[in-house]
Coordinates of C-alpha atoms and ligand atoms in Angstrom, one line a residue:
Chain A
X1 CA 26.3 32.3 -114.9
X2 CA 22.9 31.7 -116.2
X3 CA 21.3 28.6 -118.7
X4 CA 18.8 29.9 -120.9
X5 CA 16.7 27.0 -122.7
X6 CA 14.4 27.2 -125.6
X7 CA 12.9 24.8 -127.7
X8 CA 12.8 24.6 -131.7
X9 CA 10.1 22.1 -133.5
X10 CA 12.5 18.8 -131.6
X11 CA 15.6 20.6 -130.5
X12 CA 16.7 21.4 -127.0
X13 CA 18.5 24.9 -127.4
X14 CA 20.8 25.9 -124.6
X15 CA 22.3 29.4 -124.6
X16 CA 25.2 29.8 -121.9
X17 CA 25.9 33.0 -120.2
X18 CA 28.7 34.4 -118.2
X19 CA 31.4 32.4 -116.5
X20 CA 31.4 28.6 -117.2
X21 CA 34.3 27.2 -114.7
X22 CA 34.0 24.1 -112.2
X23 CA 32.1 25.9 -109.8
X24 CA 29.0 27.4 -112.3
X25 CA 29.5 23.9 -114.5
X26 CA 27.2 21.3 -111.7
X27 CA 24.2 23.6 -112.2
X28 CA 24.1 24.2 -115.9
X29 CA 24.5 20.5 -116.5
X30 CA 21.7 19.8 -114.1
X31 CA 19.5 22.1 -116.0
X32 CA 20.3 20.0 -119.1
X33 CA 19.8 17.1 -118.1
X34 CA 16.6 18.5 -116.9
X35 CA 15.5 19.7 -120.0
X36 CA 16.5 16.9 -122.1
X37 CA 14.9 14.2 -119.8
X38 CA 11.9 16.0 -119.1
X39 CA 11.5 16.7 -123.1
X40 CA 12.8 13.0 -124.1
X41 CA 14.7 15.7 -126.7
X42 CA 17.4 13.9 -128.8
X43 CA 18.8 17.0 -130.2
X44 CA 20.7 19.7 -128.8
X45 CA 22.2 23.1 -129.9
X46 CA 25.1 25.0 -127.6
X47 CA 25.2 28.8 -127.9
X48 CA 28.3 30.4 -126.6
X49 CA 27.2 33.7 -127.7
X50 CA 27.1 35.2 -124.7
X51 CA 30.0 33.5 -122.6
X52 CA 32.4 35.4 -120.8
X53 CA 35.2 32.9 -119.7
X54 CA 35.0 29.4 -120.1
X55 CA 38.1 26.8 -118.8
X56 CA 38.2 23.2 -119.2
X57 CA 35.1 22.5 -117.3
X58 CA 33.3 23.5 -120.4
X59 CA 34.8 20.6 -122.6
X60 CA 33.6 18.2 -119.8
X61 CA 29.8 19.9 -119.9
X62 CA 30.5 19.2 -124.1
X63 CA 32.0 16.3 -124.2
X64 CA 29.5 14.9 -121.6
X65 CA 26.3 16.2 -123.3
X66 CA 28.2 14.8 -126.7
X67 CA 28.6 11.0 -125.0
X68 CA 24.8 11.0 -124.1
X69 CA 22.8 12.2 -127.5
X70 CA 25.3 9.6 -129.1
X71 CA 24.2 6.9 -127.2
X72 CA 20.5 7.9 -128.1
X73 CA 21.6 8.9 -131.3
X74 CA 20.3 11.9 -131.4
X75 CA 22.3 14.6 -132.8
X76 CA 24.2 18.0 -131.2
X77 CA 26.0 21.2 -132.8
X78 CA 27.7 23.9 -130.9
X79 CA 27.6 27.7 -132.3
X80 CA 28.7 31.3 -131.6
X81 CA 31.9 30.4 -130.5
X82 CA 34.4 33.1 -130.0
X83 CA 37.9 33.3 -130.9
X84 CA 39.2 32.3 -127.5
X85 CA 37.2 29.7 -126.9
X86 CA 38.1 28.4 -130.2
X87 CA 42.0 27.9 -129.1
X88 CA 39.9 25.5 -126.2
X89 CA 37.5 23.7 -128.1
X90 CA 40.2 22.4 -130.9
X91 CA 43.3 21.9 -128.4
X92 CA 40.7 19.5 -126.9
X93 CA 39.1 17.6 -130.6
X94 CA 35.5 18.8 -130.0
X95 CA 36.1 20.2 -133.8
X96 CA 36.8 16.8 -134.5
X97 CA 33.7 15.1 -133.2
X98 CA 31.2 18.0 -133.1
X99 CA 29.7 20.5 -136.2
X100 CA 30.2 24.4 -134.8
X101 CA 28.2 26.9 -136.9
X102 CA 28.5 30.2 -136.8
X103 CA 24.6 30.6 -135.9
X104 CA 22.4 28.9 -134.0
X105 CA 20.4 29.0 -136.8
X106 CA 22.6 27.2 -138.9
X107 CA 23.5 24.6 -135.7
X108 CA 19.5 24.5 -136.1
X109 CA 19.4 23.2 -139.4
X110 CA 22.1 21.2 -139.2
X111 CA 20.7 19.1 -136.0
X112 CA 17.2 18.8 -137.9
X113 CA 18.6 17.5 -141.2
X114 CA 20.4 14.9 -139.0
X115 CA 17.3 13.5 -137.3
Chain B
X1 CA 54.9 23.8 -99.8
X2 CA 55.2 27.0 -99.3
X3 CA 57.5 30.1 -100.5
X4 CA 57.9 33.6 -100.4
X5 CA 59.6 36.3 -102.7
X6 CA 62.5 37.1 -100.4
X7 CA 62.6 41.2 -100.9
X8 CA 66.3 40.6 -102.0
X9 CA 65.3 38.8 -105.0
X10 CA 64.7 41.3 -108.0
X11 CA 61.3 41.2 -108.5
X12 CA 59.6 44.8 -109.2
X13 CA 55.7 43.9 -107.5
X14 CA 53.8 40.8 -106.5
X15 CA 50.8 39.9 -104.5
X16 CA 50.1 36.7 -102.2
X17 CA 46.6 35.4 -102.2
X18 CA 45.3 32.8 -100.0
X19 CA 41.8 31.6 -100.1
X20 CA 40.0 28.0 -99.0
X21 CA 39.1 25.4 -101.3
X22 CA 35.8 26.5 -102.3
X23 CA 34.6 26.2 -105.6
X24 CA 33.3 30.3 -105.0
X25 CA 36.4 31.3 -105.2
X26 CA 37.5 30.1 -108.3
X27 CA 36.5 33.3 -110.3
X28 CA 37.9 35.5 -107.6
X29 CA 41.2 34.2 -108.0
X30 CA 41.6 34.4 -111.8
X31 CA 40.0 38.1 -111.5
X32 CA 42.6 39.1 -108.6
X33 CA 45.4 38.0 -110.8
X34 CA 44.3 39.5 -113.7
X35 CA 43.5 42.5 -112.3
X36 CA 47.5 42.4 -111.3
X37 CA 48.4 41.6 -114.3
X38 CA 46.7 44.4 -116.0
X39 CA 49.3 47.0 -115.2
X40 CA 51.5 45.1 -117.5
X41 CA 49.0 45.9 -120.2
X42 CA 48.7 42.5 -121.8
X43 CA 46.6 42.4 -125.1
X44 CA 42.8 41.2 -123.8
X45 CA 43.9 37.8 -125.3
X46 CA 47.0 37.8 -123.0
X47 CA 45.0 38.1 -120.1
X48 CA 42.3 35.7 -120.9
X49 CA 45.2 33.1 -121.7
X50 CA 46.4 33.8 -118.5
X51 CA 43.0 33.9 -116.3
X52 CA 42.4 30.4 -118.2
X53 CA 45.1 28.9 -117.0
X54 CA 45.4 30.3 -113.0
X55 CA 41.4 28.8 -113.2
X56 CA 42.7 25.4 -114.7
X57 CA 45.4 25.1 -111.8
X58 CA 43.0 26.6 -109.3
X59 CA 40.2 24.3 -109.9
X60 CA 43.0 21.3 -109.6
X61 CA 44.0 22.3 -106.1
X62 CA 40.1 22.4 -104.6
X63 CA 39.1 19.1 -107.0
X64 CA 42.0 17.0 -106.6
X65 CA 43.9 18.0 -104.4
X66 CA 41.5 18.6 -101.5
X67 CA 39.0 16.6 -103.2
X68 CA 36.3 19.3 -102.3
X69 CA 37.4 18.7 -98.2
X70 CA 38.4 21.9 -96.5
X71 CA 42.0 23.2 -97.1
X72 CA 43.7 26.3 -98.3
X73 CA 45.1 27.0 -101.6
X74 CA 48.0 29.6 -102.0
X75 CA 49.0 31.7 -104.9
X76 CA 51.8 34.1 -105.8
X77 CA 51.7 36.3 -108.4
X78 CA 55.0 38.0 -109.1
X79 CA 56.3 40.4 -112.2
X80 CA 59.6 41.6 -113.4
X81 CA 59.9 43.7 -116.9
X82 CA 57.2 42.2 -118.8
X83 CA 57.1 39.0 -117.4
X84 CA 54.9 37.7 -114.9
X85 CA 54.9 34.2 -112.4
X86 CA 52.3 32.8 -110.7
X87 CA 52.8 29.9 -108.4
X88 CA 49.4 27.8 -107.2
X89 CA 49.9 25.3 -104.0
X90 CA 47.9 23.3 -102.2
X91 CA 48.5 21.2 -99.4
X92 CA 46.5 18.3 -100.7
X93 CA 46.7 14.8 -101.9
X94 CA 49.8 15.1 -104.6
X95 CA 50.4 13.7 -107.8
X96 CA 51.7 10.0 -108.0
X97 CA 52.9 10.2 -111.4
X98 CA 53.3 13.4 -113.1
X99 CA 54.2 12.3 -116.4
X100 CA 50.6 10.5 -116.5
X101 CA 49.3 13.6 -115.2
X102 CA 50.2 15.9 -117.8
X103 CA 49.3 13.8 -120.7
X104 CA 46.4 15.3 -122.5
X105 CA 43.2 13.8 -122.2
X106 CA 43.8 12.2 -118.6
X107 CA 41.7 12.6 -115.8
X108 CA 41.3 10.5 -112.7
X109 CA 38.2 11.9 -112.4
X110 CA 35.7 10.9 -115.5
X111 CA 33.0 10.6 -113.1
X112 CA 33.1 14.1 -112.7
X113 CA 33.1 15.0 -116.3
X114 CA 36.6 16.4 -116.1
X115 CA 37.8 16.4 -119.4
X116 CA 41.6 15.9 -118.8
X117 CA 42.8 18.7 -120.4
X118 CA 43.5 21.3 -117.8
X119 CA 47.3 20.6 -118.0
X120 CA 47.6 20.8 -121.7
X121 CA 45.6 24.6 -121.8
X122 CA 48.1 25.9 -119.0
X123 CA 50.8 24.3 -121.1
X124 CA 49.5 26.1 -124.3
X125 CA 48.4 29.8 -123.0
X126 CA 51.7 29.9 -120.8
X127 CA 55.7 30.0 -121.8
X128 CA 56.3 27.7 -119.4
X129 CA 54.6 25.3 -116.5
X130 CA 55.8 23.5 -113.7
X131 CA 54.6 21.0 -111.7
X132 CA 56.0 19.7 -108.2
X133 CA 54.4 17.3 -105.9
X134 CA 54.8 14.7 -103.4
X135 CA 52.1 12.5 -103.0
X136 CA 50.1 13.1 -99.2
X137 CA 51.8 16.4 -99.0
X138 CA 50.6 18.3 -101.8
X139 CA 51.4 20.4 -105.4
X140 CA 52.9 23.2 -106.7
X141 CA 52.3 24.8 -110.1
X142 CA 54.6 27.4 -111.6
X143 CA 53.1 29.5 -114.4
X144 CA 55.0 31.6 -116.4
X145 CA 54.4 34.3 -119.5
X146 CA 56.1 37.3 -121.2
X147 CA 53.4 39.6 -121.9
X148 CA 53.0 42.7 -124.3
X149 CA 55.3 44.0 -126.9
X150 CA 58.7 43.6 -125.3
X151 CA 59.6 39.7 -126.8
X152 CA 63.4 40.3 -125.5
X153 CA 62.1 39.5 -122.2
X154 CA 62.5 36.0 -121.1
X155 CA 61.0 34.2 -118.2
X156 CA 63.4 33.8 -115.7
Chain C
X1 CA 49.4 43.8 -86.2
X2 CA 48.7 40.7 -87.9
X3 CA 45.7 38.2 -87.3
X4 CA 44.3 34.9 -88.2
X5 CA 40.7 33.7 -89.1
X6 CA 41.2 30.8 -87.2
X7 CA 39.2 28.0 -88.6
X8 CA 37.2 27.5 -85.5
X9 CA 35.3 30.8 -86.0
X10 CA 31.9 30.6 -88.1
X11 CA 33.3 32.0 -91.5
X12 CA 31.8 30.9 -94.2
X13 CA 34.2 32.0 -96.7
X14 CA 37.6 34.5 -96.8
X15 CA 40.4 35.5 -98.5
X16 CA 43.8 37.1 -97.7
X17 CA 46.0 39.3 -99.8
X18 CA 49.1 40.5 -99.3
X19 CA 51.1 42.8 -101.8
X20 CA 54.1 45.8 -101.2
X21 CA 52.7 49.3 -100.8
X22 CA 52.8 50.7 -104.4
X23 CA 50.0 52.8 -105.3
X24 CA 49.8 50.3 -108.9
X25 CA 48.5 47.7 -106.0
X26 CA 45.3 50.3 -105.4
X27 CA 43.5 48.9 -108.1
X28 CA 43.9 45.5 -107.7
X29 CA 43.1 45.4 -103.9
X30 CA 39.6 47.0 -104.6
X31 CA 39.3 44.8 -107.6
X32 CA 39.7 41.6 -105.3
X33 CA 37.9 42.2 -102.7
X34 CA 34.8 43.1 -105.1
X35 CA 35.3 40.2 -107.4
X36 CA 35.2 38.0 -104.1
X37 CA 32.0 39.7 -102.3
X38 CA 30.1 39.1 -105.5
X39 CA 29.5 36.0 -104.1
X40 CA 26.8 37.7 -101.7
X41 CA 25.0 39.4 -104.8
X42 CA 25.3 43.0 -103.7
X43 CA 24.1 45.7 -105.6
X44 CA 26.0 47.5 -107.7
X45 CA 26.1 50.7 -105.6
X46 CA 26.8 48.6 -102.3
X47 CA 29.8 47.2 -104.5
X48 CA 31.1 50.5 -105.5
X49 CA 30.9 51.8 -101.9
X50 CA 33.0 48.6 -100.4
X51 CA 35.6 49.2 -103.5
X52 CA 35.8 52.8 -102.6
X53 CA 36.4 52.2 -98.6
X54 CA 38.9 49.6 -99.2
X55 CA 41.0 52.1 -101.5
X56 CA 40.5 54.8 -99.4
X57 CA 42.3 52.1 -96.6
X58 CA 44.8 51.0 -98.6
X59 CA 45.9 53.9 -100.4
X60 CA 45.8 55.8 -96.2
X61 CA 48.5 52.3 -96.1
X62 CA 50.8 53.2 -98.6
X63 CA 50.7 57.0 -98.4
X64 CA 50.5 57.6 -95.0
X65 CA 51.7 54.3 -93.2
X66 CA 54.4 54.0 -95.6
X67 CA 55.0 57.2 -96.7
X68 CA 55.9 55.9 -100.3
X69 CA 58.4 53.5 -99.1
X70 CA 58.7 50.1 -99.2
X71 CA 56.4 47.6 -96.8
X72 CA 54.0 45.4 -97.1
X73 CA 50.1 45.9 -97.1
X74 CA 47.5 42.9 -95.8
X75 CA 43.9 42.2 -96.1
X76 CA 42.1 40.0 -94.9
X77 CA 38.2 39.9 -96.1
X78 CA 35.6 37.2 -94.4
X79 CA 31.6 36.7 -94.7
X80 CA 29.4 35.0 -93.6
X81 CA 25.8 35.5 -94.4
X82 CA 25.2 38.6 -95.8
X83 CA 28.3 40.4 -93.6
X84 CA 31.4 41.0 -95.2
X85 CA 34.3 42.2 -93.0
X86 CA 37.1 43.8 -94.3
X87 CA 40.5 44.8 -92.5
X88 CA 43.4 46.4 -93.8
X89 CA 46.8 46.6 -92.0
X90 CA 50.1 47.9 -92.3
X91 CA 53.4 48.1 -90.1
X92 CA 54.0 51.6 -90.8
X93 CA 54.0 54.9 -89.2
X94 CA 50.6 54.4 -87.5
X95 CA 48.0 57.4 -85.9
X96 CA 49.1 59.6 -83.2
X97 CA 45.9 60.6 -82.3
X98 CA 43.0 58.5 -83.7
X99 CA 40.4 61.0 -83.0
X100 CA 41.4 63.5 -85.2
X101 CA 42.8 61.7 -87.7
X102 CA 39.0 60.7 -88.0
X103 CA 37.7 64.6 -88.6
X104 CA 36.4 65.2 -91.9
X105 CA 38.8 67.0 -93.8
X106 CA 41.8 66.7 -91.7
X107 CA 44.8 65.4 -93.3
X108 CA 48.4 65.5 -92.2
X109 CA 49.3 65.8 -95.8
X110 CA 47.6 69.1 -97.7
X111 CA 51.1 69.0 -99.8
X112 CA 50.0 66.2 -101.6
X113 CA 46.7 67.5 -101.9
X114 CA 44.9 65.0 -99.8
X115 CA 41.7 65.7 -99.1
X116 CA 40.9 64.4 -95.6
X117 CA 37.8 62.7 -96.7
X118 CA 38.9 59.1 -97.1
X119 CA 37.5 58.0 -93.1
X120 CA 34.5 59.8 -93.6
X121 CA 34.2 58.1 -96.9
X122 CA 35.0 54.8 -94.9
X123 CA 32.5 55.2 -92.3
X124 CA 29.4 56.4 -94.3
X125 CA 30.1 53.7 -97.2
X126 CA 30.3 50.9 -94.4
X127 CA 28.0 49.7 -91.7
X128 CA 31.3 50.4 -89.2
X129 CA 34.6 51.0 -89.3
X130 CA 37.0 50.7 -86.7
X131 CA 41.0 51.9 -86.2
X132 CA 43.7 50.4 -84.2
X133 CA 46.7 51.7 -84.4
X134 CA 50.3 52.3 -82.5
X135 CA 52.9 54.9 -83.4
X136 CA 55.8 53.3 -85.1
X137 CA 54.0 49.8 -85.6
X138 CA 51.1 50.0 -87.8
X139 CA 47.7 50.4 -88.3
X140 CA 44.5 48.5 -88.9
X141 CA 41.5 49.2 -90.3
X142 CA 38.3 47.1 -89.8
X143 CA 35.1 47.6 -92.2
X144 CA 32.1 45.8 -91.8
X145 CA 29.1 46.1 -94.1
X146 CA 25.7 44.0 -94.5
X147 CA 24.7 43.7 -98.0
X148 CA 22.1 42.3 -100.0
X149 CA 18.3 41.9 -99.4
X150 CA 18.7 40.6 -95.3
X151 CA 18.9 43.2 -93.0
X152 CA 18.5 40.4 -90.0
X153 CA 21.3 39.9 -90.6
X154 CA 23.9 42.4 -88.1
X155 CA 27.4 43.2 -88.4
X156 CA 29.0 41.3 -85.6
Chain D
X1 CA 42.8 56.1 -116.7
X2 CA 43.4 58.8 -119.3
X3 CA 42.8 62.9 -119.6
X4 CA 41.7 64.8 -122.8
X5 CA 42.2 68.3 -122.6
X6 CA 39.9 70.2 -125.6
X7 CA 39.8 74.4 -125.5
X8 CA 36.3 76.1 -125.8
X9 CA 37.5 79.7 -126.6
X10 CA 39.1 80.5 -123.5
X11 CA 38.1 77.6 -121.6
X12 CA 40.2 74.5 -120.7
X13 CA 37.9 71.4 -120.6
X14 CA 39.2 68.5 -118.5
X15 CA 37.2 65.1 -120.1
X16 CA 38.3 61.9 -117.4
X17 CA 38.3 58.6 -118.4
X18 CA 39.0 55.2 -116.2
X19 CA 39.6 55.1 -112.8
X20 CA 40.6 58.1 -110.6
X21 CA 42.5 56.9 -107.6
X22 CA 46.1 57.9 -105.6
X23 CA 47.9 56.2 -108.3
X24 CA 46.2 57.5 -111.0
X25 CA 45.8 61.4 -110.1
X26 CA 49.4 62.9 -110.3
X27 CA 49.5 62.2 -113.6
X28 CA 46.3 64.3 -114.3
X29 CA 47.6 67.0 -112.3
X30 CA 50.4 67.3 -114.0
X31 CA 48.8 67.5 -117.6
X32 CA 46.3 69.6 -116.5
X33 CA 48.5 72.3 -114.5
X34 CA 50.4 71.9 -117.7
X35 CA 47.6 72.1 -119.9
X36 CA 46.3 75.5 -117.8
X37 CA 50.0 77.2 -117.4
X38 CA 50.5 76.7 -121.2
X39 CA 47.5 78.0 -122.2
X40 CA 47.7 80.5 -119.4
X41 CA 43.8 79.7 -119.3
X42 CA 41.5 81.6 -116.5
X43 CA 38.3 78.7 -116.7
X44 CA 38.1 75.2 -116.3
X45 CA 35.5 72.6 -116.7
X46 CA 35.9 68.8 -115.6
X47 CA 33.4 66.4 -117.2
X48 CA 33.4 62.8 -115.0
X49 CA 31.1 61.6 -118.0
X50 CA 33.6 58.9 -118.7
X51 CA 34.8 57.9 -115.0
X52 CA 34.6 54.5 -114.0
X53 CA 35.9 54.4 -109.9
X54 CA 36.6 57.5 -108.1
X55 CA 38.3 58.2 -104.3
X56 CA 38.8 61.1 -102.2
X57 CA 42.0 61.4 -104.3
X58 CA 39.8 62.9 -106.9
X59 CA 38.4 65.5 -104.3
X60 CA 41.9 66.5 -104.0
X61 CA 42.3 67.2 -107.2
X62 CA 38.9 69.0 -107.9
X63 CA 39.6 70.9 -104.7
X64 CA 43.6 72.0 -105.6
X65 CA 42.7 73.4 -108.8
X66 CA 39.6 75.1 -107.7
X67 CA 41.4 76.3 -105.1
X68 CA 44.1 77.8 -108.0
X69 CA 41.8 78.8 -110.1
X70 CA 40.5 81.3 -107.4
X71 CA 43.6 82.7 -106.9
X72 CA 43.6 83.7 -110.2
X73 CA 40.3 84.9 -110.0
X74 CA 39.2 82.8 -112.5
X75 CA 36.1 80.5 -113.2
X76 CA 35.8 76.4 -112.6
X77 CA 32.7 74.1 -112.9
X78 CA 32.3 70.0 -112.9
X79 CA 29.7 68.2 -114.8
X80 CA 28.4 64.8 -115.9
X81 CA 27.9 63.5 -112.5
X82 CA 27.1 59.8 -111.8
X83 CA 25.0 59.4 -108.8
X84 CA 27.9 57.6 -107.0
X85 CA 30.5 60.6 -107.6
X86 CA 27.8 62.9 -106.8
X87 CA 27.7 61.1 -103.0
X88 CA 31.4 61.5 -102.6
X89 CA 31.3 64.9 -104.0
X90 CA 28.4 66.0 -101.9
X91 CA 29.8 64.4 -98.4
X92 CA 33.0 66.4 -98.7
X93 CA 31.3 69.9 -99.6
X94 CA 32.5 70.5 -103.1
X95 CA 28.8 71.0 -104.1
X96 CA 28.5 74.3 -101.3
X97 CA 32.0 75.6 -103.3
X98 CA 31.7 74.6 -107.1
X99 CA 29.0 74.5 -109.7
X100 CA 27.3 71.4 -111.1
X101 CA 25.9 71.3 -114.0
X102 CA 24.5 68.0 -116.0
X103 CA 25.6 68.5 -119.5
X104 CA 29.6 70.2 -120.8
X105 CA 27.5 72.6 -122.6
X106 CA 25.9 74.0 -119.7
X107 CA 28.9 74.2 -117.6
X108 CA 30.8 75.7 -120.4
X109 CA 28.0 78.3 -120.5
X110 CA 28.0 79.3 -116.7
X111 CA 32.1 79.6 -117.0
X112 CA 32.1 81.6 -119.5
X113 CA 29.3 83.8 -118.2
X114 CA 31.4 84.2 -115.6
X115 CA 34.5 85.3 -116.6
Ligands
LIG1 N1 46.6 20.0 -107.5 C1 46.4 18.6 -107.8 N2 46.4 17.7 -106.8 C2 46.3 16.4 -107.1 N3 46.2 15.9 -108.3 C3 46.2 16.8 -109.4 C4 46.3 18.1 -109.2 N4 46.3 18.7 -110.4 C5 46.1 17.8 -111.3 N5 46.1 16.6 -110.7 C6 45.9 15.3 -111.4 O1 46.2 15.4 -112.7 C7 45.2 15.0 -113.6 C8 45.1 15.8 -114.8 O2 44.8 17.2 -114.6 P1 44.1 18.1 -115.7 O3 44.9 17.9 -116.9 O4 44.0 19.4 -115.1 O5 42.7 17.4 -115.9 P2 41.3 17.3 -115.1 O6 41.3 18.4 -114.1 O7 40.3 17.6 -116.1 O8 41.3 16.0 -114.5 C9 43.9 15.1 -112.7 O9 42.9 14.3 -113.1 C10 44.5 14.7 -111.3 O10 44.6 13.3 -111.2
LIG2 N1 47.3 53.8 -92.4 C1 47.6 55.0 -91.8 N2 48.8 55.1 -91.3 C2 49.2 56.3 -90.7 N3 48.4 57.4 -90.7 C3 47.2 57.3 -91.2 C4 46.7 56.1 -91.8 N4 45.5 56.3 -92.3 C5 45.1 57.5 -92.0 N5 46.1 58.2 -91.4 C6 46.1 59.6 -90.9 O1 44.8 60.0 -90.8 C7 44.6 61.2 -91.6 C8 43.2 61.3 -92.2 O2 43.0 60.2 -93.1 P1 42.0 60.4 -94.3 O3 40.7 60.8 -93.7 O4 41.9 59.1 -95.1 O5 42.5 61.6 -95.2 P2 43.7 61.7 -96.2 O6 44.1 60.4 -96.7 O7 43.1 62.5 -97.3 O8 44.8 62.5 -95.5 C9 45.7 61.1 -92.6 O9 46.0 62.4 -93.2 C10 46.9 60.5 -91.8 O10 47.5 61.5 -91.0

């Protein structure tokens, strides 16, 4: 598992590789929480482009991330999510409280027109 | 809590695993099973359905069961025609109350970010699930799917 | 021929798998073990060679311990550093005489076209390996490797 | 694991895919003793291009039908050799018995040459 973070204009942009269970879950949300305190960022995009398993640890990481730019209001979008972890995201309502786009360039846009 | 597939039981192949509570080993166990699974050649979304939800009951035994304190979790994996059953113990702290347990959306443990939904995906990507427990002693999940092409096959 | 990793030793992490002696359960072992010494970052070619030892050991289990019947294969697979040690045992026919059993290129089975490679395929893929075995019990394999970037680090 | 048998004029070429192990290996015996007794074919070439795992069960099996194809006087040669087969191969002396050759095309060209 690896975090790979970018930055666009005011958006925090974290792509997610490999496995994201309980055990890889601690250190990627350390490293965006990082990120986002170190930037005072109030906008972030989720690529899942390049995961290769995700469980229910991953809604946590989400939903978490999703509790905190609210309380800032800032804004988040999720992308590149794949069929599977589709089945997850909407057993769970993250469809029902966060945008997904099908690019991170569209989550981009999205998350700047909301700020 | 502990069982074993009695050779006199019609069962055509299984494995036993048995590991200690360590976050690490999360990914080997869904990738052991999986990799036992295989040679009932599930569709890809078979198999991640089922890796999903051996993680889900996996991550339960070393989070709240042993509450990240040493122990050992247990799993049997065991096949017959096209179906398979997996069976994931600890010998940790138990469930009080099942019932709230398996309710989506609860978790006893917010303040780890857990989002409560563990249950309901093993529920979902599985025919069937099963959950024993007595509290101080520890839990038993049974896990079971029909795989492949072959729908006449029911889980035992 | 069974053992324990008795808490008390300094193991940092292990595993133990258990599964019947059908040659379907080949894959699956090697599989396993890999998936769980990823943890110490290998390479990829020190990752092949521990998945090529440990089939060579288990498939020497089922073919030759077992001789295609029915019985049960164990391993048992520890680390701690950078060391990962392997054993594989079975209650089977077991070694007459372990010496040559160990030659390159002798097999006790040419009819099944066996090549009488697979323990020097263990020992040069492995840092040591080591054979116990008793006619008419079983036999046990033990494979230790050091992987990864510490070569302080010794086989012990 | 899976075998595709092609012909090359008189040649029988052997392409393996997957993993060659115990449990995999009697089944690509079997289709390619078939494959050669059909044919009644003199020359073989096996190409590991595609192999993912091998074990000394796959020594046995380059080693029986070399070992056949001799007695018929005929001609054999491996190619496509990953470095990790090519240890294995080496260590058991197959390289001291049988021809190498990187590419099909050039072990189709020695077999033939040979015949
Ligand atoms: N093996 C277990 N041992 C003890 N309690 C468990 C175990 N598995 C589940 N539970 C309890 O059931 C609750 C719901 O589990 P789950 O739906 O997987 O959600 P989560 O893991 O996100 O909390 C857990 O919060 C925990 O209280
Ligand atoms: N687990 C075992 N039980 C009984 N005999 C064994 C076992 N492992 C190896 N042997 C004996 O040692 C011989 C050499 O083994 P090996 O070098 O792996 O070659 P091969 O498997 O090709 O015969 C075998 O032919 C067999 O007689």
């Amino acid at each position: 598992m690896s975090v790979e973070t970018l930055v666009h204009q005011e958006v925090l942009v974290v792509r997610l590789h490999g496995d994201l269970d309980h055990h890889s879950v601690e250190s990627i949300r350390s490293e965006v929480e990082k990120a986002l305190t170190l930037g005072g960022y109030r906008a972030l995009v989720m690529s899942f482009a390049s995961i290769d398993f995700m469980d229910s640890s991953g809604i946590g990481l989400i939903l978490g991330r999703y509790k905190k730019l609210k309380e800032m209001r800032g804004a988040m979008a999720l992308c590149e999510i794949n069929p599977s972890l589709e089945k997850i995201l909407k057993m769970s309502g993250v469809y029902r409280v966060l945008p997904v786009f099908p690019s991170e360039r569209e989550a981009l846009a999205h998350v700047k027109g909301v700020l | 809590m502990s069982s074993r597939v009695s050779p006199s039981v019609a069962v055509e192949n299984y494995i036993r695993l048995q590991f200690p509570s360590k976050s690490e080993n999360e990914s080997f166990a869904r990738v052991a099973v999986a990799s036992f699974v295989a040679q009932l050649d599930p569709t890809l979304e078979e198999l991640t359905e089922i890796k999903t939800a051996v993680s889900e009951a996996v991550t339960n035994a070393i989070i709240h069961g042993y509450e990240n304190s040493f122990g050992e979790v247990r799993i049997e994996c065991s096949i017959l025609d096209h179906t398979v059953k997996i069976t994931i113990e600890d010998d940790g702290a138990g469930i009080e109350d099942i019932s709230v347990a398996r309710q989506p959306l609860y978790t006893s443990r917010p303040d780890l970010e857990r989002s409560g939904m563990g249950m309901t995906i093993m529920e979902t990507f599985m025919d069937l699930m099963e959950l024993e427990s007595s509290p101080g002693c520890g839990t038993r999940v049974t896990l079971v799917k029909t795989v492949g092409d072959d729908p006449s096959q029911q889980p035992s």
